[in-house]
mmCIF file of C-alpha atoms and ligand atoms in Angstrom:
data_model
loop_
_atom_site.group_PDB
_atom_site.id
_atom_site.type_symbol
_atom_site.label_atom_id
_atom_site.label_comp_id
_atom_site.label_asym_id
_atom_site.label_seq_id
_atom_site.Cartn_x
_atom_site.Cartn_y
_atom_site.Cartn_z
ATOM 1 C CA UNK A 1 0.041 -0.008 0.046
ATOM 2 C CA UNK A 2 1.255 3.510 -0.676
ATOM 3 C CA UNK A 3 0.158 6.356 1.630
ATOM 4 C CA UNK A 4 0.736 10.070 0.563
ATOM 5 C CA UNK A 5 1.839 12.618 3.234
ATOM 6 C CA UNK A 6 -0.868 15.163 2.180
ATOM 7 C CA UNK A 7 -3.841 15.506 -0.006
ATOM 8 C CA UNK A 8 -6.285 18.641 -0.559
ATOM 9 C CA UNK A 9 -9.990 17.906 -0.631
ATOM 10 C CA UNK A 10 -11.785 18.929 -3.796
ATOM 11 C CA UNK A 11 -14.566 16.359 -4.532
ATOM 12 C CA UNK A 12 -15.718 16.173 -8.131
ATOM 13 C CA UNK A 13 -18.790 18.281 -7.461
ATOM 14 C CA UNK A 14 -16.696 21.009 -5.943
ATOM 15 C CA UNK A 15 -14.424 21.073 -8.870
ATOM 16 C CA UNK A 16 -17.306 21.380 -11.140
ATOM 17 C CA UNK A 17 -18.746 24.401 -9.303
ATOM 18 C CA UNK A 18 -15.247 26.084 -9.175
ATOM 19 C CA UNK A 19 -14.677 25.598 -12.781
ATOM 20 C CA UNK A 20 -18.122 27.035 -13.720
ATOM 21 C CA UNK A 21 -17.218 30.068 -11.665
ATOM 22 C CA UNK A 22 -13.907 30.435 -13.390
ATOM 23 C CA UNK A 23 -15.709 30.364 -16.683
ATOM 24 C CA UNK A 24 -18.189 32.935 -15.633
ATOM 25 C CA UNK A 25 -15.639 35.274 -14.407
ATOM 26 C CA UNK A 26 -13.532 34.874 -17.585
ATOM 27 C CA UNK A 27 -16.581 35.447 -19.815
ATOM 28 C CA UNK A 28 -17.728 38.325 -17.813
ATOM 29 C CA UNK A 29 -14.749 40.587 -18.603
ATOM 30 C CA UNK A 30 -14.686 41.757 -14.968
ATOM 31 C CA UNK A 31 -11.497 42.381 -13.137
ATOM 32 C CA UNK A 32 -9.692 39.185 -12.355
ATOM 33 C CA UNK A 33 -8.387 40.426 -9.053
ATOM 34 C CA UNK A 34 -9.981 41.809 -5.823
ATOM 35 C CA UNK A 35 -13.397 41.635 -7.378
ATOM 36 C CA UNK A 36 -16.763 40.475 -6.001
ATOM 37 C CA UNK A 37 -15.541 36.958 -5.231
ATOM 38 C CA UNK A 38 -12.886 38.320 -3.046
ATOM 39 C CA UNK A 39 -15.345 40.558 -1.118
ATOM 40 C CA UNK A 40 -17.592 37.620 -0.690
ATOM 41 C CA UNK A 41 -14.738 35.317 0.492
ATOM 42 C CA UNK A 42 -13.691 38.195 3.026
ATOM 43 C CA UNK A 43 -17.214 38.706 4.298
ATOM 44 C CA UNK A 44 -17.878 34.770 4.849
ATOM 45 C CA UNK A 45 -14.509 34.268 6.401
ATOM 46 C CA UNK A 46 -14.976 37.062 8.899
ATOM 47 C CA UNK A 47 -18.405 35.707 9.604
ATOM 48 C CA UNK A 48 -16.995 32.184 10.173
ATOM 49 C CA UNK A 49 -14.057 33.346 12.567
ATOM 50 C CA UNK A 50 -16.501 35.694 14.323
ATOM 51 C CA UNK A 51 -14.686 39.024 13.585
ATOM 52 C CA UNK A 52 -15.608 42.379 12.143
ATOM 53 C CA UNK A 53 -13.179 42.487 9.200
ATOM 54 C CA UNK A 54 -11.169 39.932 7.004
ATOM 55 C CA UNK A 55 -8.902 40.939 4.270
ATOM 56 C CA UNK A 56 -7.765 38.726 1.510
ATOM 57 C CA UNK A 57 -4.118 38.709 0.775
ATOM 58 C CA UNK A 58 -1.758 36.981 -1.696
ATOM 59 C CA UNK A 59 -0.274 34.584 1.021
ATOM 60 C CA UNK A 60 0.318 34.166 4.602
ATOM 61 C CA UNK A 61 3.571 35.772 4.926
ATOM 62 C CA UNK A 62 2.355 39.048 3.592
ATOM 63 C CA UNK A 63 -0.578 38.768 5.848
ATOM 64 C CA UNK A 64 1.773 38.737 8.720
ATOM 65 C CA UNK A 65 3.983 41.530 7.521
ATOM 66 C CA UNK A 66 0.983 43.737 6.735
ATOM 67 C CA UNK A 67 -0.245 43.147 10.401
ATOM 68 C CA UNK A 68 3.291 43.963 11.817
ATOM 69 C CA UNK A 69 3.706 47.123 9.724
ATOM 70 C CA UNK A 70 0.027 48.095 10.647
ATOM 71 C CA UNK A 71 0.834 47.813 14.420
ATOM 72 C CA UNK A 72 4.234 49.492 14.025
ATOM 73 C CA UNK A 73 6.935 47.166 14.995
ATOM 74 C CA UNK A 74 9.735 49.145 13.279
ATOM 75 C CA UNK A 75 12.696 49.428 15.641
ATOM 76 C CA UNK A 76 10.852 47.398 18.219
ATOM 77 C CA UNK A 77 11.048 43.783 19.481
ATOM 78 C CA UNK A 78 8.472 41.082 18.814
ATOM 79 C CA UNK A 79 8.418 37.846 20.881
ATOM 80 C CA UNK A 80 8.187 35.002 18.415
ATOM 81 C CA UNK A 81 7.954 31.213 19.304
ATOM 82 C CA UNK A 82 11.190 29.489 18.395
ATOM 83 C CA UNK A 83 9.038 26.519 16.995
ATOM 84 C CA UNK A 84 7.390 28.094 14.023
ATOM 85 C CA UNK A 85 7.865 28.347 10.217
ATOM 86 C CA UNK A 86 10.728 30.807 9.300
ATOM 87 C CA UNK A 87 7.946 33.006 7.674
ATOM 88 C CA UNK A 88 6.735 34.209 11.142
ATOM 89 C CA UNK A 89 10.203 35.690 11.999
ATOM 90 C CA UNK A 90 10.826 36.806 8.356
ATOM 91 C CA UNK A 91 7.633 38.975 8.466
ATOM 92 C CA UNK A 92 8.833 40.619 11.739
ATOM 93 C CA UNK A 93 12.165 41.497 10.118
ATOM 94 C CA UNK A 94 10.596 42.686 6.755
ATOM 95 C CA UNK A 95 8.445 45.133 8.846
ATOM 96 C CA UNK A 96 11.480 46.430 10.481
ATOM 97 C CA UNK A 97 11.389 44.631 13.895
ATOM 98 C CA UNK A 98 13.546 42.312 15.677
ATOM 99 C CA UNK A 99 12.437 38.815 16.553
ATOM 100 C CA UNK A 100 12.960 37.580 20.194
ATOM 101 C CA UNK A 101 12.476 33.847 20.450
ATOM 102 C CA UNK A 102 10.715 32.203 23.291
ATOM 103 C CA UNK A 103 10.636 28.516 24.235
ATOM 104 C CA UNK A 104 7.446 26.268 23.957
ATOM 105 C CA UNK A 105 5.367 24.011 26.173
ATOM 106 C CA UNK A 106 4.269 20.335 25.615
ATOM 107 C CA UNK A 107 1.699 21.240 23.179
ATOM 108 C CA UNK A 108 4.482 22.716 20.938
ATOM 109 C CA UNK A 109 2.991 26.316 21.232
ATOM 110 C CA UNK A 110 4.748 29.232 22.906
ATOM 111 C CA UNK A 111 5.066 28.979 26.559
ATOM 112 C CA UNK A 112 3.526 32.021 28.393
ATOM 113 C CA UNK A 113 6.132 31.839 31.256
ATOM 114 C CA UNK A 114 8.863 32.111 28.962
ATOM 115 C CA UNK A 115 7.197 34.827 26.966
ATOM 116 C CA UNK A 116 7.129 36.961 30.264
ATOM 117 C CA UNK A 117 10.919 36.640 30.601
ATOM 118 C CA UNK A 118 11.439 37.971 27.090
ATOM 119 C CA UNK A 119 9.392 41.124 27.346
ATOM 120 C CA UNK A 120 11.407 44.334 27.681
ATOM 121 C CA UNK A 121 10.689 48.185 27.393
ATOM 122 C CA UNK A 122 11.140 47.618 23.621
ATOM 123 C CA UNK A 123 8.488 44.804 23.082
ATOM 124 C CA UNK A 124 5.703 45.785 20.903
ATOM 125 C CA UNK A 125 4.001 42.501 20.238
ATOM 126 C CA UNK A 126 3.884 38.702 21.071
ATOM 127 C CA UNK A 127 3.162 36.105 18.504
ATOM 128 C CA UNK A 128 1.274 32.936 19.034
ATOM 129 C CA UNK A 129 1.462 30.240 16.410
ATOM 130 C CA UNK A 130 -1.472 27.678 16.685
ATOM 131 C CA UNK A 131 0.858 24.747 15.819
ATOM 132 C CA UNK A 132 -0.728 21.846 13.942
ATOM 133 C CA UNK A 133 -4.248 23.543 14.247
ATOM 134 C CA UNK A 134 -4.308 23.614 18.119
ATOM 135 C CA UNK A 135 -5.345 26.764 19.841
ATOM 136 C CA UNK A 136 -3.611 26.350 23.106
ATOM 137 C CA UNK A 137 -5.410 27.134 26.354
ATOM 138 C CA UNK A 138 -2.294 29.188 27.060
ATOM 139 C CA UNK A 139 -3.686 31.705 24.487
ATOM 140 C CA UNK A 140 -5.875 33.047 27.278
ATOM 141 C CA UNK A 141 -2.783 33.687 29.541
ATOM 142 C CA UNK A 142 -0.974 35.300 26.590
ATOM 143 C CA UNK A 143 -3.955 37.635 26.284
ATOM 144 C CA UNK A 144 -3.691 38.584 29.841
ATOM 145 C CA UNK A 145 0.060 39.201 29.614
ATOM 146 C CA UNK A 146 -0.210 41.365 26.679
ATOM 147 C CA UNK A 147 -3.128 43.352 28.265
ATOM 148 C CA UNK A 148 -1.193 43.891 31.361
ATOM 149 C CA UNK A 149 1.956 44.949 29.565
ATOM 150 C CA UNK A 150 0.174 47.165 26.963
ATOM 151 C CA UNK A 151 1.380 45.196 23.980
ATOM 152 C CA UNK A 152 -0.272 43.413 21.216
ATOM 153 C CA UNK A 153 -0.992 39.687 20.780
ATOM 154 C CA UNK A 154 -0.797 38.668 16.994
ATOM 155 C CA UNK A 155 -1.944 35.188 16.194
ATOM 156 C CA UNK A 156 -0.149 33.229 13.234
ATOM 157 C CA UNK A 157 -3.204 31.110 12.396
ATOM 158 C CA UNK A 158 -1.564 29.705 9.313
ATOM 159 C CA UNK A 159 -2.441 26.131 10.485
ATOM 160 C CA UNK A 160 -5.551 26.735 12.390
ATOM 161 C CA UNK A 161 -8.647 27.484 9.949
ATOM 162 C CA UNK A 162 -11.609 26.431 12.339
ATOM 163 C CA UNK A 163 -9.510 25.470 15.239
ATOM 164 C CA UNK A 164 -11.276 26.398 18.480
ATOM 165 C CA UNK A 165 -10.717 27.193 22.127
ATOM 166 C CA UNK A 166 -13.659 27.629 24.523
ATOM 167 C CA UNK A 167 -15.981 27.498 21.437
ATOM 168 C CA UNK A 168 -14.164 30.538 19.815
ATOM 169 C CA UNK A 169 -12.280 30.247 16.487
ATOM 170 C CA UNK A 170 -8.704 30.773 15.850
ATOM 171 C CA UNK A 171 -8.223 34.256 14.469
ATOM 172 C CA UNK A 172 -10.405 36.159 17.130
ATOM 173 C CA UNK A 173 -7.874 35.902 20.063
ATOM 174 C CA UNK A 174 -5.268 38.596 19.191
ATOM 175 C CA UNK A 175 -5.322 42.070 17.844
ATOM 176 C CA UNK A 176 -5.144 40.470 14.441
ATOM 177 C CA UNK A 177 -4.441 37.149 12.905
ATOM 178 C CA UNK A 178 -2.783 35.848 9.649
ATOM 179 C CA UNK A 179 -4.057 32.679 7.860
ATOM 180 C CA UNK A 180 -2.410 30.868 4.978
ATOM 181 C CA UNK A 181 -4.090 29.045 2.153
ATOM 182 C CA UNK A 182 -0.958 27.337 0.796
ATOM 183 C CA UNK A 183 -1.540 23.946 -0.925
ATOM 184 C CA UNK A 184 -0.845 21.780 2.173
ATOM 185 C CA UNK A 185 -3.154 23.744 4.563
ATOM 186 C CA UNK A 186 -6.558 22.500 5.880
ATOM 187 C CA UNK A 187 -8.246 24.797 3.398
ATOM 188 C CA UNK A 188 -6.323 25.880 0.274
ATOM 189 C CA UNK A 189 -6.551 28.211 -2.540
ATOM 190 C CA UNK A 190 -3.062 27.068 -3.943
ATOM 191 C CA UNK A 191 -1.520 30.277 -2.528
ATOM 192 C CA UNK A 192 -3.237 32.764 -0.459
ATOM 193 C CA UNK A 193 -3.749 34.494 2.859
ATOM 194 C CA UNK A 194 -6.328 36.323 4.983
ATOM 195 C CA UNK A 195 -6.048 38.914 7.814
ATOM 196 C CA UNK A 196 -8.773 38.766 10.508
ATOM 197 C CA UNK A 197 -9.230 41.497 13.133
ATOM 198 C CA UNK A 198 -11.850 43.674 15.113
ATOM 199 C CA UNK A 199 -9.473 46.664 14.736
ATOM 200 C CA UNK A 200 -10.711 49.032 12.138
ATOM 201 C CA UNK A 201 -7.380 50.872 11.985
ATOM 202 C CA UNK A 202 -5.339 47.782 11.409
ATOM 203 C CA UNK A 203 -7.757 46.582 8.724
ATOM 204 C CA UNK A 204 -7.598 50.135 6.951
ATOM 205 C CA UNK A 205 -3.844 50.242 7.225
ATOM 206 C CA UNK A 206 -3.331 46.604 5.897
ATOM 207 C CA UNK A 207 -5.893 47.183 3.040
ATOM 208 C CA UNK A 208 -3.971 50.345 1.954
ATOM 209 C CA UNK A 209 -0.643 48.407 1.923
ATOM 210 C CA UNK A 210 -2.226 45.494 -0.085
ATOM 211 C CA UNK A 211 -2.759 47.606 -3.284
ATOM 212 C CA UNK A 212 0.404 49.759 -3.431
ATOM 213 C CA UNK A 213 -0.840 52.249 -0.951
ATOM 214 C CA UNK A 214 -3.015 53.933 -3.595
ATOM 215 C CA UNK A 215 -4.980 56.569 -1.973
ATOM 216 C CA UNK A 216 -8.640 56.106 -3.024
ATOM 217 C CA UNK A 217 -7.446 53.905 -5.771
ATOM 218 C CA UNK A 218 -5.482 56.606 -7.560
ATOM 219 C CA UNK A 219 -1.678 56.727 -8.387
ATOM 220 C CA UNK A 220 -1.004 58.821 -5.252
ATOM 221 C CA UNK A 221 1.030 57.504 -2.476
ATOM 222 C CA UNK A 222 1.757 58.837 1.089
ATOM 223 C CA UNK A 223 3.657 55.611 2.242
ATOM 224 C CA UNK A 224 5.130 52.256 1.058
ATOM 225 C CA UNK A 225 2.736 49.754 -0.358
ATOM 226 C CA UNK A 226 3.045 46.451 -1.858
ATOM 227 C CA UNK A 227 1.048 44.117 -4.336
ATOM 228 C CA UNK A 228 -0.451 41.705 -1.841
ATOM 229 C CA UNK A 229 -3.741 41.199 -3.848
ATOM 230 C CA UNK A 230 -5.816 38.080 -4.060
ATOM 231 C CA UNK A 231 -7.161 36.933 -7.522
ATOM 232 C CA UNK A 232 -10.828 36.061 -8.192
ATOM 233 C CA UNK A 233 -9.701 32.556 -8.890
ATOM 234 C CA UNK A 234 -8.177 32.114 -5.435
ATOM 235 C CA UNK A 235 -11.342 33.673 -3.779
ATOM 236 C CA UNK A 236 -13.544 31.150 -5.840
ATOM 237 C CA UNK A 237 -11.494 28.092 -4.603
ATOM 238 C CA UNK A 238 -11.456 29.879 -1.059
ATOM 239 C CA UNK A 239 -15.216 29.988 -0.954
ATOM 240 C CA UNK A 240 -15.703 26.555 -1.925
ATOM 241 C CA UNK A 241 -13.075 25.197 0.556
ATOM 242 C CA UNK A 242 -14.840 27.428 3.291
ATOM 243 C CA UNK A 243 -18.097 25.714 2.370
ATOM 244 C CA UNK A 244 -16.415 22.306 3.064
ATOM 245 C CA UNK A 245 -14.265 23.374 6.088
ATOM 246 C CA UNK A 246 -16.487 21.962 8.855
ATOM 247 C CA UNK A 247 -16.895 18.641 6.939
ATOM 248 C CA UNK A 248 -13.132 18.506 6.321
ATOM 249 C CA UNK A 249 -12.407 19.110 10.052
ATOM 250 C CA UNK A 250 -14.986 16.442 10.926
ATOM 251 C CA UNK A 251 -13.328 13.802 8.525
ATOM 252 C CA UNK A 252 -9.855 14.801 9.916
ATOM 253 C CA UNK A 253 -11.220 14.287 13.440
ATOM 254 C CA UNK A 254 -12.334 10.887 12.542
ATOM 255 C CA UNK A 255 -8.955 9.950 11.176
ATOM 256 C CA UNK A 256 -7.241 11.372 14.428
ATOM 257 C CA UNK A 257 -9.740 9.227 16.764
ATOM 258 C CA UNK A 258 -8.623 6.176 14.570
ATOM 259 C CA UNK A 259 -5.028 7.139 15.169
ATOM 260 C CA UNK A 260 -5.758 7.397 18.832
ATOM 261 C CA UNK A 261 -6.992 3.773 18.898
ATOM 262 C CA UNK A 262 -4.455 2.271 16.711
ATOM 263 C CA UNK A 263 -1.184 4.013 17.976
ATOM 264 C CA UNK A 264 -1.780 3.559 21.726
ATOM 265 C CA UNK A 265 0.341 1.104 23.335
ATOM 266 C CA UNK A 266 3.202 1.186 20.535
ATOM 267 C CA UNK A 267 6.616 1.044 22.276
ATOM 268 C CA UNK A 268 8.723 4.209 22.109
ATOM 269 C CA UNK A 269 5.730 6.290 21.033
ATOM 270 C CA UNK A 270 3.596 8.690 22.973
ATOM 271 C CA UNK A 271 0.665 10.580 21.676
ATOM 272 C CA UNK A 272 0.138 14.437 22.244
ATOM 273 C CA UNK A 273 -2.556 15.060 24.578
ATOM 274 C CA UNK A 274 -5.363 17.451 23.516
ATOM 275 C CA UNK A 275 -6.387 19.732 26.371
ATOM 276 C CA UNK A 276 -10.102 20.152 27.346
ATOM 277 C CA UNK A 277 -12.111 22.848 25.689
ATOM 278 C CA UNK A 278 -9.978 22.681 22.620
ATOM 279 C CA UNK A 279 -11.141 21.591 19.166
ATOM 280 C CA UNK A 280 -8.176 21.178 16.964
ATOM 281 C CA UNK A 281 -8.671 21.225 13.295
ATOM 282 C CA UNK A 282 -6.083 18.363 12.954
ATOM 283 C CA UNK A 283 -3.840 20.107 10.261
ATOM 284 C CA UNK A 284 -1.430 17.730 12.016
ATOM 285 C CA UNK A 285 -1.589 14.643 14.204
ATOM 286 C CA UNK A 286 1.317 14.665 16.558
ATOM 287 C CA UNK A 287 3.214 12.008 18.465
ATOM 288 C CA UNK A 288 6.457 11.903 20.179
ATOM 289 C CA UNK A 289 9.192 9.250 19.872
ATOM 290 C CA UNK A 290 11.172 8.129 22.900
ATOM 291 C CA UNK A 291 14.662 6.505 22.148
ATOM 292 C CA UNK A 292 14.116 6.045 18.332
ATOM 293 C CA UNK A 293 15.774 8.212 15.571
ATOM 294 C CA UNK A 294 13.303 9.981 13.809
ATOM 295 C CA UNK A 295 15.237 10.181 10.487
ATOM 296 C CA UNK A 296 15.527 6.479 10.522
ATOM 297 C CA UNK A 297 11.873 5.967 11.191
ATOM 298 C CA UNK A 298 10.896 8.427 8.417
ATOM 299 C CA UNK A 299 13.149 6.452 5.900
ATOM 300 C CA UNK A 300 11.776 3.056 7.170
ATOM 301 C CA UNK A 301 8.192 4.174 6.815
ATOM 302 C CA UNK A 302 9.135 5.461 3.287
ATOM 303 C CA UNK A 303 10.433 2.028 2.317
ATOM 304 C CA UNK A 304 7.056 0.565 3.525
ATOM 305 C CA UNK A 305 5.108 2.960 1.262
ATOM 306 C CA UNK A 306 4.204 5.649 3.928
ATOM 307 C CA UNK A 307 5.126 9.311 3.258
ATOM 308 C CA UNK A 308 5.169 10.805 6.792
ATOM 309 C CA UNK A 309 3.818 14.328 7.130
ATOM 310 C CA UNK A 310 5.906 17.410 7.286
ATOM 311 C CA UNK A 311 7.163 18.341 10.780
ATOM 312 C CA UNK A 312 6.064 21.356 12.830
ATOM 313 C CA UNK A 313 9.160 22.053 13.031
ATOM 314 C CA UNK A 314 12.163 19.999 12.928
ATOM 315 C CA UNK A 315 14.709 22.755 13.664
ATOM 316 C CA UNK A 316 13.553 25.602 15.903
ATOM 317 C CA UNK A 317 14.248 29.065 14.642
ATOM 318 C CA UNK A 318 16.925 30.057 17.200
ATOM 319 C CA UNK A 319 18.978 27.096 15.730
ATOM 320 C CA UNK A 320 18.569 28.263 12.074
ATOM 321 C CA UNK A 321 21.765 29.774 10.411
ATOM 322 C CA UNK A 322 19.567 32.807 9.182
ATOM 323 C CA UNK A 323 18.517 33.863 12.616
ATOM 324 C CA UNK A 324 21.804 33.495 14.546
ATOM 325 C CA UNK A 325 22.245 37.189 15.212
ATOM 326 C CA UNK A 326 18.607 37.100 16.995
ATOM 327 C CA UNK A 327 19.453 33.947 18.887
ATOM 328 C CA UNK A 328 21.185 34.132 22.305
ATOM 329 C CA UNK A 329 20.527 31.143 24.414
ATOM 330 C CA UNK A 330 19.244 27.521 24.255
ATOM 331 C CA UNK A 331 15.592 26.974 24.354
ATOM 332 C CA UNK A 332 15.495 23.263 25.729
ATOM 333 C CA UNK A 333 11.937 22.370 25.464
ATOM 334 C CA UNK A 334 11.890 23.235 21.712
ATOM 335 C CA UNK A 335 15.152 21.554 21.196
ATOM 336 C CA UNK A 336 13.946 18.348 22.778
ATOM 337 C CA UNK A 337 10.391 18.375 21.345
ATOM 338 C CA UNK A 338 11.292 19.604 17.827
ATOM 339 C CA UNK A 339 13.715 16.850 17.441
ATOM 340 C CA UNK A 340 11.544 13.858 18.388
ATOM 341 C CA UNK A 341 7.917 14.541 17.257
ATOM 342 C CA UNK A 342 6.315 12.803 14.277
ATOM 343 C CA UNK A 343 3.473 13.588 12.041
ATOM 344 C CA UNK A 344 1.760 10.642 10.497
ATOM 345 C CA UNK A 345 -0.149 11.441 7.297
ATOM 346 C CA UNK A 346 -3.681 13.014 7.962
ATOM 347 C CA UNK A 347 -6.290 14.416 5.529
ATOM 348 C CA UNK A 348 -10.056 14.168 4.957
ATOM 349 C CA UNK A 349 -9.914 11.214 2.633
ATOM 350 C CA UNK A 350 -7.506 9.006 4.529
ATOM 351 C CA UNK A 351 -9.247 5.724 4.829
ATOM 352 C CA UNK A 352 -9.606 3.508 7.951
ATOM 353 C CA UNK A 353 -7.447 0.812 6.024
ATOM 354 C CA UNK A 354 -4.853 3.379 5.289
ATOM 355 C CA UNK A 355 -4.755 4.494 9.125
ATOM 356 C CA UNK A 356 -4.411 0.878 10.182
ATOM 357 C CA UNK A 357 -1.693 0.440 7.614
ATOM 358 C CA UNK A 358 0.266 3.385 8.852
ATOM 359 C CA UNK A 359 -0.216 2.242 12.375
ATOM 360 C CA UNK A 360 0.982 -1.307 11.641
ATOM 361 C CA UNK A 361 4.039 0.053 9.906
ATOM 362 C CA UNK A 362 4.932 2.328 12.913
ATOM 363 C CA UNK A 363 4.481 -0.648 15.188
ATOM 364 C CA UNK A 364 6.617 -2.822 13.157
ATOM 365 C CA UNK A 365 9.432 -0.105 12.867
ATOM 366 C CA UNK A 366 9.198 0.591 16.778
ATOM 367 C CA UNK A 367 8.720 -2.796 18.203
HETATM 368 C C1 PLP B 401 3.289 28.871 10.789
HETATM 369 C C2 PLP B 401 3.294 29.479 9.497
HETATM 370 N N1 PLP B 401 3.388 30.909 9.214
HETATM 371 C C3 PLP B 401 3.332 31.507 8.158
HETATM 372 C C4 PLP B 401 3.271 30.798 6.937
HETATM 373 C C5 PLP B 401 3.317 31.491 5.636
HETATM 374 O O1 PLP B 401 2.196 31.331 4.803
HETATM 375 P P1 PLP B 401 2.468 31.215 3.169
HETATM 376 O O2 PLP B 401 3.120 30.142 2.816
HETATM 377 O O3 PLP B 401 1.029 31.393 2.787
HETATM 378 O O4 PLP B 401 3.178 32.586 2.821
HETATM 379 C C6 PLP B 401 3.078 29.302 6.942
HETATM 380 C C7 PLP B 401 2.931 28.665 5.838
HETATM 381 O O5 PLP B 401 3.618 27.734 5.380
HETATM 382 C C8 PLP B 401 3.049 28.757 8.301
HETATM 383 O O6 PLP B 401 2.987 27.376 8.352
#
């Protein structure tokens, strides 16, 4: 049996609906970017997340940069979890800020106690990254810390479409949040991004920057802008994926429950606990190795036909060459957990047979 690491979910009737709308747009002669489909996608995404504003973007990295520029991190420090994709810290730097790395807790998200230690007079914001689609209960403590210190909490929700804590969706906890719709994400537009916020000023600033800082759509500019626009084709795919999102999360959750059953009791493997009041979107299913080399396991699984899922993340940012000048000390929890977590394949259409096969291969390798 061959099992892929990841698959997007576009059932045949969805493909038909998308193609019909592509055709309608092309035949209409309407603008192919930032038109009525982008507006509808923004409106429905804001409604889904439970915020006032959503702004479609060309990707998640620019969504983050626009947020950091809008809150004004230039010359300031931004506390960033060391366990994230490089884009989180890149965006801080592009916006003129300095990333300060903080360690993580057992759920792989940033540890509020370590965040407290990193806050100085220069700190403008703290970023939380909902790793693997899990909105950690620690988010509430981070909100309190930021409020107490008078700084912003920004959510990197690139993984977390539909992930929930206490019945509230990822994207409504911080002053603003950035989503990614990259091909591997829980919902995808190929490339794409979205900002969500309740803050009108952030929304207006980001909106201006997104379209070359054109004032009232004219070629008149008071500040720097960029081309961060989303096309109508991405928005059409996004609307279709949003329509399917709850179903996709339900199907991913079913796969996760099957893994819970199949993987318990395998030697040298422990499963990540999901805290109460959390609904992950299961972008990733995460487990931890104890006393077995991960590269060896991934190679053995590949031999058996199973492509294991991408890691979140294998090398923390403070250990990456590009960030050496921002890294000052060891962050032991991330160094441990990043080196030994695994992500078995998970996607809506993964069958029970495939889950059983993956589990039997893991059991064989680790026993
Ligand atoms: C945590 C995190 N932040 C930011 C990004 C950047 O998103 P994009 O690839 O859409 O620019 C990603 C996407 O891979 C991500 O996983």
